[in-house]
PDB file of C-alpha atoms in Angstrom:
ATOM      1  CA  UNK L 732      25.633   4.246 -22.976  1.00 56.00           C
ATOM      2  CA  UNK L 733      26.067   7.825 -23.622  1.00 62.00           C
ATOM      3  CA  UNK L 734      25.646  10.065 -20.782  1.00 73.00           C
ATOM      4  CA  UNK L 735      25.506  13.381 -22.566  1.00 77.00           C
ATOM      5  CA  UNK L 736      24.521  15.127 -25.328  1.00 79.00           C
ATOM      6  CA  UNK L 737      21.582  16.900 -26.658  1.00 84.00           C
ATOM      7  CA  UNK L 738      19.279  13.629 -26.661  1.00 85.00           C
ATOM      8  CA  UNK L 739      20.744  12.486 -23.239  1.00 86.00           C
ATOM      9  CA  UNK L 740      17.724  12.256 -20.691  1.00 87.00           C
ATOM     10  CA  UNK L 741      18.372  12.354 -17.029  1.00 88.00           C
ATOM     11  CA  UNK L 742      15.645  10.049 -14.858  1.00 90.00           C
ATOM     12  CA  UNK L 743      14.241  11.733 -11.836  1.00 91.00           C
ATOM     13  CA  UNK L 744      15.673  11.225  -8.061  1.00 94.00           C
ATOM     14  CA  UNK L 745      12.995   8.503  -7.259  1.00 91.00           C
ATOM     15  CA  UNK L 746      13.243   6.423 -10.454  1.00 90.00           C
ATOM     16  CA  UNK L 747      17.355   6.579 -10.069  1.00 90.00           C
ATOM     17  CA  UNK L 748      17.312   5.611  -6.338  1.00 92.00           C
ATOM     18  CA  UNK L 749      14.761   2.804  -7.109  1.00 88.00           C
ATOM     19  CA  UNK L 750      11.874   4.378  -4.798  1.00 88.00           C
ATOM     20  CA  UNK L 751       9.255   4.505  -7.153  1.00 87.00           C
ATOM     21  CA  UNK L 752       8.098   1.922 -10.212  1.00 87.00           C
ATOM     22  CA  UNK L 753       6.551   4.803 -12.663  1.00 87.00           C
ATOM     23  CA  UNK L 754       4.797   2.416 -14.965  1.00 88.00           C
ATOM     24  CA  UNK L 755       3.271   0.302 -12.441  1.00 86.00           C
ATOM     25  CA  UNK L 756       2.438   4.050 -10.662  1.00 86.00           C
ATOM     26  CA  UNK L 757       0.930   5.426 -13.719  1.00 88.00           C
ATOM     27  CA  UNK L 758      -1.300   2.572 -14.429  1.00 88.00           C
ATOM     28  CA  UNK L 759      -2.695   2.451 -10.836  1.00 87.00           C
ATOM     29  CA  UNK L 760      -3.631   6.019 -11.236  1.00 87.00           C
ATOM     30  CA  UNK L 761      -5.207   5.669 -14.828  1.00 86.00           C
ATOM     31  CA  UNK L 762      -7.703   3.343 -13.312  1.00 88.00           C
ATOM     32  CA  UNK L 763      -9.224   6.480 -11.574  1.00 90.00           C
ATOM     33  CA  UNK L 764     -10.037   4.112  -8.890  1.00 94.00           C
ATOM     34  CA  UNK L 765      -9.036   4.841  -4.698  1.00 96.00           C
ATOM     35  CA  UNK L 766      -5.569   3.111  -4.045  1.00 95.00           C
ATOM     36  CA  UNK L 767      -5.031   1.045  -1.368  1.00 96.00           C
ATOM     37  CA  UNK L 768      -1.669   2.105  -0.194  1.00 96.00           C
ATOM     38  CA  UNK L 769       0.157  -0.918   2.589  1.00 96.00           C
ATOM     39  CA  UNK L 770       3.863  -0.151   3.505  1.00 94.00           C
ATOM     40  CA  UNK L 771       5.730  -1.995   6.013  1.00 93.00           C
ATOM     41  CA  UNK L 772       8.427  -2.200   8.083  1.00 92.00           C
ATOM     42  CA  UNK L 773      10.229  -5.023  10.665  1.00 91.00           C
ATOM     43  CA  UNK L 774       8.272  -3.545  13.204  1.00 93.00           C
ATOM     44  CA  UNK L 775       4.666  -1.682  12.254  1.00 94.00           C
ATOM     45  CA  UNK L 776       2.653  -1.838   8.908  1.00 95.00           C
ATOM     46  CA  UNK L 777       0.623   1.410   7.463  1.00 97.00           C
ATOM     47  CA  UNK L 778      -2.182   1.048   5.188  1.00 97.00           C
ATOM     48  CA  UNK L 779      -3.781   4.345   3.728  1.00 97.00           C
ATOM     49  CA  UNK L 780      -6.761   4.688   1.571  1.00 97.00           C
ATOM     50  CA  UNK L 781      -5.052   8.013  -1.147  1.00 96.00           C
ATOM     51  CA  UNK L 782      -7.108   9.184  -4.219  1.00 95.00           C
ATOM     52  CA  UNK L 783      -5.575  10.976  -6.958  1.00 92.00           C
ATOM     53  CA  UNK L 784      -5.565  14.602  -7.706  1.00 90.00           C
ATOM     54  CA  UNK L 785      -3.524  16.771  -9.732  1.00 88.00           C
ATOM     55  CA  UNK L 786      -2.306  18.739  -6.937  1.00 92.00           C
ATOM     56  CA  UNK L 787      -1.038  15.333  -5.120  1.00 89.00           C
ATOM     57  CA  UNK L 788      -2.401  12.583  -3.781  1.00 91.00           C
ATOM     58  CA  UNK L 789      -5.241  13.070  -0.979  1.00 96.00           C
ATOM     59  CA  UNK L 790      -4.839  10.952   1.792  1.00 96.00           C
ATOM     60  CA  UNK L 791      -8.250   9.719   2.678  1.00 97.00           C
ATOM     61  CA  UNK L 792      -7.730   7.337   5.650  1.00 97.00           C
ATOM     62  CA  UNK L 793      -4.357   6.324   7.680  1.00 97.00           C
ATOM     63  CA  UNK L 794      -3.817   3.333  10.050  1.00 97.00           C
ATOM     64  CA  UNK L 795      -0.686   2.399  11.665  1.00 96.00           C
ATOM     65  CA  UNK L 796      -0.048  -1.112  13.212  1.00 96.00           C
ATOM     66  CA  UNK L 797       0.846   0.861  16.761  1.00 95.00           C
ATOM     67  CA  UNK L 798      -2.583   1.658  17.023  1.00 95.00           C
ATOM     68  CA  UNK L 799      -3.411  -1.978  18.022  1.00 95.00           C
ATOM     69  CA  UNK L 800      -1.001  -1.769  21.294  1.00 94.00           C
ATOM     70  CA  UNK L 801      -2.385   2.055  22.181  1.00 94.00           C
ATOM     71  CA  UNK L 802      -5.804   1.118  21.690  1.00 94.00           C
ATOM     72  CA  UNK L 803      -6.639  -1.963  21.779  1.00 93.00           C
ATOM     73  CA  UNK L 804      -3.997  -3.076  24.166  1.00 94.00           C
ATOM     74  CA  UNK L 805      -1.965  -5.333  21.285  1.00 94.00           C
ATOM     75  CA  UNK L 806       0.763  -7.212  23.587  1.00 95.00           C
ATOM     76  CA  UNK L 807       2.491  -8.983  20.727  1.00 95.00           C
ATOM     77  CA  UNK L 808       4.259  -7.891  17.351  1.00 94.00           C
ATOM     78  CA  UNK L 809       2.973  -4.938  15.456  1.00 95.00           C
ATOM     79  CA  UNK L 810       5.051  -6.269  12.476  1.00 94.00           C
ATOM     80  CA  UNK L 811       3.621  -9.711  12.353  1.00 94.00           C
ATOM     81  CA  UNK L 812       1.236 -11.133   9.617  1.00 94.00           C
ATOM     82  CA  UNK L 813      -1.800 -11.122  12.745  1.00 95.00           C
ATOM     83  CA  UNK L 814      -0.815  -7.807  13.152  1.00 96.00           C
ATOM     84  CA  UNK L 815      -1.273  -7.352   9.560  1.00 96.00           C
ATOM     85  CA  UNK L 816      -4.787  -8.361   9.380  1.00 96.00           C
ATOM     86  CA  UNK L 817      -6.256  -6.528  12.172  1.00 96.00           C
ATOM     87  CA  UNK L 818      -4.674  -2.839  11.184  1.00 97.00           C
ATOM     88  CA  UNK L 819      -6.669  -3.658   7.628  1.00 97.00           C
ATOM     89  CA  UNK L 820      -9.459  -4.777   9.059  1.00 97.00           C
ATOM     90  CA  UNK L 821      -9.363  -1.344  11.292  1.00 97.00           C
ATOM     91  CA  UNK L 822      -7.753   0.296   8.465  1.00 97.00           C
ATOM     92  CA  UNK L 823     -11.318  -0.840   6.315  1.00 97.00           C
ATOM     93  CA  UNK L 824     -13.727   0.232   8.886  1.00 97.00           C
ATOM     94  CA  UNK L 825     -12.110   3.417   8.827  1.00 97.00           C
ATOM     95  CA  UNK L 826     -12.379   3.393   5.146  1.00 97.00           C
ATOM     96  CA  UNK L 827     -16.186   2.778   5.441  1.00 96.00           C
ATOM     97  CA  UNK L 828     -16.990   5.485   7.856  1.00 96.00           C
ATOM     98  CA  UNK L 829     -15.110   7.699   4.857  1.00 95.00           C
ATOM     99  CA  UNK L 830     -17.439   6.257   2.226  1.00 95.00           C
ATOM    100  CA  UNK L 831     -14.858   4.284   0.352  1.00 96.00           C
ATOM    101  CA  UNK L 832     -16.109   1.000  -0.745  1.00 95.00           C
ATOM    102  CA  UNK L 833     -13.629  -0.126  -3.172  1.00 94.00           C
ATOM    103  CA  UNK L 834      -9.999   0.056  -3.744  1.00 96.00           C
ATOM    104  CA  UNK L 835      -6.914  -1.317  -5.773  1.00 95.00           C
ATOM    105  CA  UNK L 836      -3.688  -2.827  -3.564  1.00 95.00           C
ATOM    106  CA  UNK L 837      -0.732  -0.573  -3.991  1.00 93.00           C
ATOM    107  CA  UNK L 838       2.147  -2.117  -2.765  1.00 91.00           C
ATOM    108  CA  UNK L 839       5.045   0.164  -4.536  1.00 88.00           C
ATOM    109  CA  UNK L 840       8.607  -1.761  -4.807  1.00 88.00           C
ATOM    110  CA  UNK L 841       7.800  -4.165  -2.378  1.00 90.00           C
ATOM    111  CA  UNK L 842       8.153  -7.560  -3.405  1.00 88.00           C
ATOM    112  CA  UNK L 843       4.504  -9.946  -3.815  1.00 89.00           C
ATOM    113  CA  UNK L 844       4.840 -12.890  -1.643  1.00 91.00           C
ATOM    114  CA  UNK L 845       2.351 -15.646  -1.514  1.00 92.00           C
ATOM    115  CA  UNK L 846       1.046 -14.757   2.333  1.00 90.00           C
ATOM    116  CA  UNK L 847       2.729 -11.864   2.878  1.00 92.00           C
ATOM    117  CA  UNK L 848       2.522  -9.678   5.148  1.00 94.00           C
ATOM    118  CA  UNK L 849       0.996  -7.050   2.708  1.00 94.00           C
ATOM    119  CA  UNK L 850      -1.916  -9.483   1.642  1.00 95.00           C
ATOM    120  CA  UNK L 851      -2.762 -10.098   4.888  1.00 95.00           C
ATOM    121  CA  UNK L 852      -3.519  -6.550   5.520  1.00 96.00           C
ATOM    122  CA  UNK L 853      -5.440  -6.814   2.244  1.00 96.00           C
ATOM    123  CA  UNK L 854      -7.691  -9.508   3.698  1.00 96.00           C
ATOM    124  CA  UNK L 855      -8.416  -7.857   6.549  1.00 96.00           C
ATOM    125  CA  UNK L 856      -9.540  -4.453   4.550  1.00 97.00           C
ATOM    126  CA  UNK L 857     -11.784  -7.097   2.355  1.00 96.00           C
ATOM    127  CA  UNK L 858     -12.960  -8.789   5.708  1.00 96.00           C
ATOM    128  CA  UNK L 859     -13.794  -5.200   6.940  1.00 97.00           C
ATOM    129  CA  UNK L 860     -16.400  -5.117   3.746  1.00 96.00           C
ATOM    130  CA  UNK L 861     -14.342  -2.935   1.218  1.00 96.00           C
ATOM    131  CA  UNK L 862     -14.202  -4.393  -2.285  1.00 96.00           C
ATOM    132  CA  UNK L 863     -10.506  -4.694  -3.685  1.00 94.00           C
ATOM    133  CA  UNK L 864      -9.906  -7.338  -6.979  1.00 93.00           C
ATOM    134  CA  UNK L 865      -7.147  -9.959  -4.997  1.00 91.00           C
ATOM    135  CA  UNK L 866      -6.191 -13.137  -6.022  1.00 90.00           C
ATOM    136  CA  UNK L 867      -6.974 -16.002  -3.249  1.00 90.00           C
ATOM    137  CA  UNK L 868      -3.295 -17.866  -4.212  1.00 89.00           C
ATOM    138  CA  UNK L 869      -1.377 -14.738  -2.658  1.00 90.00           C
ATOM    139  CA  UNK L 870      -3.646 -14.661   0.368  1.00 91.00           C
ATOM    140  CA  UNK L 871      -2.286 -16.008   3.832  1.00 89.00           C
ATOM    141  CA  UNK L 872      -4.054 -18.961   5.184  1.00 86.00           C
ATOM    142  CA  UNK L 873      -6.095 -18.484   8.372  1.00 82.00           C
ATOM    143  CA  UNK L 874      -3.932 -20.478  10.511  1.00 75.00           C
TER     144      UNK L 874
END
């Protein structure tokens, strides 16, 4: 591979340091539709509710996982798939107080797992009574 010249074409930071998936990015966005955003980590999950504008993305609704111990006095994981469900399902009442009723899962890099942790979070934002196309396989079981 060449790595100069006139036709040589550097890839931005984020593409280079594997943080963000253009095409799958640009196709969310072409479907005009309000992206379901659901990041976690070993110990919280954040779902946000971000619509596209050519300024940036809005941000339209945040949850984080550590609302369910400060609020709702959560004594057990905030990272676990339970945990998971109930910040969507807060995460998609939320979402309905904001008018959103549907959405498409954006789940960036991360890897999709049948019964994940981020399709549990996906159920409870569908359980809340925001529409979002899913696939039943990929969602966790109730037990």
């Amino acid at each position: 591979m060449k790595t100069h010249g006139p036709r040589y074409h550097v890839k931005t930071r984020r593409h280079r340091d594997g943080r963000t998936d253009y095409r799958k990015r640009i196709s969310l966005l072409r479907s005009k539709q309000t992206r379901l955003v659901v990041r976690r980590s070993t110990k919280q999950i954040q779902i946000q509710f971000v619509e596209y504008s050519n300024n940036g993305d809005k941000i339209l609704a945040t949850t984080l996982s550590n609302e369910l111990k400060k609020t709702y006095n959560w004594n057990y994981s905030t990272g676990s798939t339970p945990a998971a469900y109930l910040t969507g399902l807060i995460a998609g009442k939320k979402a309905q107080e904001k008018g959103i009723k549907n959405c498409i899962l954006d789940i960036g890099r991360q890897r999709a797992t049948k019964g994940s942790n981020l399709f549990a979070a996906m159920k409870g934002v569908i359980d809340a009574g925001v529409s979002c196309p899913h696939n039943e396989e990929m969602m966790p079981t109730d037990d």
